[in-house]
Amino acid sequence: MIRFIILALFVLLFLICSIPLLITEHIIGKFSIDAKNRRSLAIVNWAFRVCLFITGTKITVIGEENVPKDQAVLYIGNHRSYFDILITYVRVPRPTGYIAKKEMLRYPLLRDWMRYLHCLFLDRNDIKQGMKTIMQGVEEVKSGISVCIFPEGTRNKVNDTFLPFHEGSFKIAEKSGCAIIPMTINNTADIWEDHLPFIKKTHVILEYGKPIYMNEMSREEKKGIGVKVQAIIRETYFKNKELV
């Protein structure tokens, strides 16, 4: 319980104390979006690393050489925990926005940092608005901002299983021409969700798969991209389960 209390206090203090930083970042953005993007990435990266240190999470990263450093990509991952976001974000080599549920907009300060990081907010109950969000993701990638999405659509609460991957998630890669980077995440729910409200030291495995380019696929292959990427992540997940 002590880890949870310390983590909650740190997050609260960070959000409150970062108000001047939010104002500063806003001003910097008026003159240089690139500078604002890099600074916001560094600030939140630091905060996430502190959070992971508090939780005692050990991360083993495999295949990081598969992530292009000179171009925006679409990260696709399985999703079991809120900590999936922290663990993957501290590894990104360039500004990256996450597709988040619109309910996150209810949290002041947090939503402001998310917007600074180019996060997009998805209404899962409105298909039309959902596609509009996906198209915003396409524009982000074209402008050099990577995008991360968990295509199961929600956190999967059943260990060692996978929800269907929504095919619409892959439109970002199809329409922008960027690489899809499969991310396989093992054991993050063991940090917190599997034994609420306690946080415990956990070993997490994060593996990046080889880039996939949809513009090199046939029309039939594109139709099954969700199944293909899920199969890659599933196979890697059970391979790495032995390493946890």
XYZ file of C-alpha atoms in Angstrom:
244
model
C 0.000 0.000 0.000
C 2.909 2.358 0.742
C 4.004 2.301 -2.926
C 0.498 3.222 -4.050
C 0.330 6.142 -1.613
C 3.758 7.467 -2.651
C 2.865 7.113 -6.338
C -0.478 8.889 -5.907
C 1.193 11.737 -4.007
C 3.896 12.110 -6.640
C 1.383 12.241 -9.511
C -0.738 14.805 -7.651
C 2.258 16.981 -6.796
C 3.635 16.741 -10.328
C 0.351 17.859 -11.880
C -0.021 20.781 -9.481
C 3.624 21.886 -9.636
C 3.679 21.564 -13.416
C 1.158 24.365 -13.941
C 3.969 26.905 -14.546
C 5.556 24.420 -16.952
C 2.298 24.137 -18.878
C 2.211 27.906 -19.231
C 5.874 27.990 -20.285
C 5.343 25.224 -22.841
C 2.355 27.095 -24.254
C 4.476 30.216 -24.743
C 7.341 28.232 -26.299
C 4.857 26.627 -28.680
C 3.971 30.059 -30.026
C 7.517 30.392 -31.334
C 8.617 26.798 -31.993
C 6.344 23.754 -32.044
C 9.366 21.491 -32.400
C 10.970 22.884 -29.247
C 7.702 22.504 -27.358
C 7.328 18.907 -28.555
C 10.847 17.966 -27.452
C 10.549 19.698 -24.074
C 7.137 18.198 -23.310
C 8.432 14.758 -24.252
C 11.397 15.147 -21.875
C 9.290 16.449 -18.980
C 6.669 13.711 -19.124
C 9.332 11.103 -19.815
C 11.035 12.102 -16.558
C 7.760 11.959 -14.605
C 6.934 8.505 -15.975
C 10.406 7.219 -15.102
C 9.943 8.416 -11.520
C 6.567 6.638 -11.392
C 8.151 3.401 -12.576
C 10.970 3.790 -10.056
C 8.422 4.201 -7.247
C 6.602 1.049 -8.320
C 9.852 -0.906 -8.482
C 9.156 -2.016 -12.046
C 12.008 -3.698 -13.903
C 11.741 -3.527 -17.688
C 13.461 -5.792 -20.190
C 13.324 -4.348 -23.712
C 13.830 -6.530 -26.782
C 14.041 -5.513 -30.451
C 14.367 -1.775 -29.947
C 16.528 -1.655 -33.074
C 13.332 -2.368 -35.052
C 11.960 1.111 -34.288
C 12.924 3.690 -36.965
C 14.431 6.773 -35.326
C 14.156 9.071 -38.334
C 10.441 8.775 -39.104
C 7.065 8.680 -37.411
C 5.521 5.243 -36.888
C 2.316 3.618 -35.693
C 2.845 1.581 -32.539
C 0.346 -1.248 -32.043
C 0.260 -3.085 -28.719
C -1.734 -5.394 -26.490
C -3.286 -3.715 -23.457
C -3.677 -5.057 -19.921
C -2.728 -2.144 -17.688
C -2.581 1.624 -17.329
C 1.157 1.078 -16.907
C 1.377 -0.025 -20.556
C 1.386 3.686 -21.391
C 4.186 4.590 -18.983
C 6.376 1.643 -19.951
C 6.092 2.225 -23.679
C 6.277 6.024 -23.511
C 9.651 6.153 -21.761
C 11.150 4.284 -24.745
C 9.876 6.449 -27.617
C 12.699 8.165 -29.551
C 10.529 11.007 -30.852
C 7.308 12.875 -29.937
C 4.468 10.361 -29.768
C 0.744 10.770 -29.202
C -1.485 8.050 -27.798
C -5.066 7.339 -28.771
C -6.985 7.624 -25.498
C -10.624 7.239 -24.546
C -12.501 10.557 -24.464
C -13.283 10.046 -20.780
C -9.713 11.176 -20.034
C -10.820 14.718 -20.893
C -12.525 14.945 -17.507
C -9.171 15.173 -15.688
C -7.751 18.725 -15.622
C -3.984 19.207 -16.017
C -3.585 15.578 -17.088
C -5.619 16.277 -20.226
C -3.498 19.389 -20.867
C -0.267 17.404 -20.801
C -1.882 14.767 -23.013
C -2.802 17.415 -25.553
C 0.749 18.797 -25.462
C 1.948 15.274 -26.254
C -0.401 15.090 -29.261
C -2.723 12.517 -27.675
C -6.071 12.105 -29.419
C -9.332 11.357 -27.650
C -11.553 8.643 -29.078
C -15.308 8.325 -28.617
C -15.717 4.551 -28.680
C -19.497 4.824 -28.991
C -19.559 7.097 -32.031
C -18.192 5.480 -35.206
C -18.225 8.740 -37.177
C -16.298 10.634 -34.510
C -14.010 7.630 -34.077
C -12.986 7.733 -37.738
C -12.466 11.483 -37.455
C -10.006 10.809 -34.618
C -8.218 8.190 -36.724
C -7.867 10.698 -39.558
C -6.383 13.182 -37.093
C -3.869 10.467 -36.308
C -2.996 10.267 -40.005
C -2.252 13.992 -40.044
C -0.119 13.695 -36.906
C 2.021 10.996 -38.508
C 2.387 13.025 -41.683
C 3.651 15.922 -39.560
C 6.298 13.714 -37.929
C 4.509 12.696 -34.738
C 4.347 8.974 -34.014
C 1.047 7.519 -32.811
C 0.425 4.654 -30.394
C -2.852 2.778 -30.255
C -4.081 -0.285 -28.396
C -6.473 -1.777 -30.965
C -8.287 -4.032 -28.504
C -10.156 -0.839 -27.665
C -9.977 -1.259 -23.895
C -7.882 -2.912 -21.222
C -8.217 -6.678 -21.451
C -8.938 -7.930 -17.925
C -8.311 -11.629 -18.648
C -4.696 -12.720 -18.422
C -3.096 -14.531 -21.386
C -5.953 -13.620 -23.746
C -6.430 -11.071 -26.527
C -9.493 -9.135 -27.587
C -10.064 -8.683 -31.348
C -7.957 -5.930 -32.912
C -10.152 -3.229 -34.469
C -9.204 -2.933 -38.129
C -9.914 0.797 -38.173
C -6.873 1.353 -35.967
C -4.616 0.458 -38.873
C -6.012 3.156 -41.160
C -3.389 5.489 -39.719
C -0.625 3.375 -41.263
C -2.515 2.646 -44.470
C -3.265 6.278 -45.259
C -0.009 7.792 -44.042
C 2.347 5.106 -45.380
C 4.173 4.849 -42.057
C 5.558 1.657 -40.537
C 3.517 -0.411 -38.110
C 5.601 -1.422 -35.088
C 4.050 -4.320 -33.135
C 4.629 -3.975 -29.387
C 4.246 -7.031 -27.185
C 3.871 -6.271 -23.484
C 4.076 -8.953 -20.800
C 3.102 -8.772 -17.135
C 2.095 -5.118 -16.664
C -1.179 -5.984 -14.921
C 0.916 -7.605 -12.192
C 2.109 -4.130 -11.184
C -1.319 -3.028 -9.948
C -4.518 -4.209 -11.654
C -4.222 -7.888 -10.651
C -4.170 -7.030 -6.935
C -5.794 -3.620 -6.428
C -5.030 -1.381 -4.600
C -1.566 -2.781 -3.901
C 1.464 -2.089 -6.093
C 4.283 -4.599 -6.131
C 7.689 -4.936 -7.735
C 7.262 -6.545 -11.142
C 9.368 -7.631 -14.089
C 7.882 -6.504 -17.408
C 8.919 -7.537 -20.915
C 8.489 -5.131 -23.846
C 9.373 -6.392 -27.312
C 9.232 -4.430 -30.560
C 8.545 -6.409 -33.725
C 9.917 -5.713 -37.169
C 8.311 -2.837 -39.131
C 5.307 -3.689 -41.297
C 4.450 -1.480 -44.275
C 0.907 -1.701 -45.570
C 1.842 -0.102 -48.896
C 3.791 -3.284 -49.641
C 0.709 -5.463 -49.128
C -1.985 -6.680 -51.499
C -5.578 -5.585 -50.992
C -6.448 -8.933 -49.383
C -3.496 -8.724 -47.002
C -4.571 -5.245 -45.938
C -8.036 -6.539 -45.065
C -6.510 -8.971 -42.586
C -3.901 -6.667 -41.080
C -5.491 -6.712 -37.620
C -5.424 -10.514 -37.492
C -1.832 -10.556 -38.792
C -0.499 -8.106 -36.214
C -2.417 -9.753 -33.395
C -0.897 -13.111 -34.388
C 2.596 -11.604 -34.195
C 1.920 -10.114 -30.784
C 0.264 -13.296 -29.501
C 3.198 -15.478 -30.579
C 5.716 -13.081 -29.035
C 3.675 -12.802 -25.843
C 3.723 -16.533 -25.133
C 7.401 -16.739 -26.109
C 8.315 -14.022 -23.630
C 6.043 -15.317 -20.886
C 8.840 -17.681 -19.911
C 11.180 -14.717 -19.326
C 9.004 -13.002 -16.732
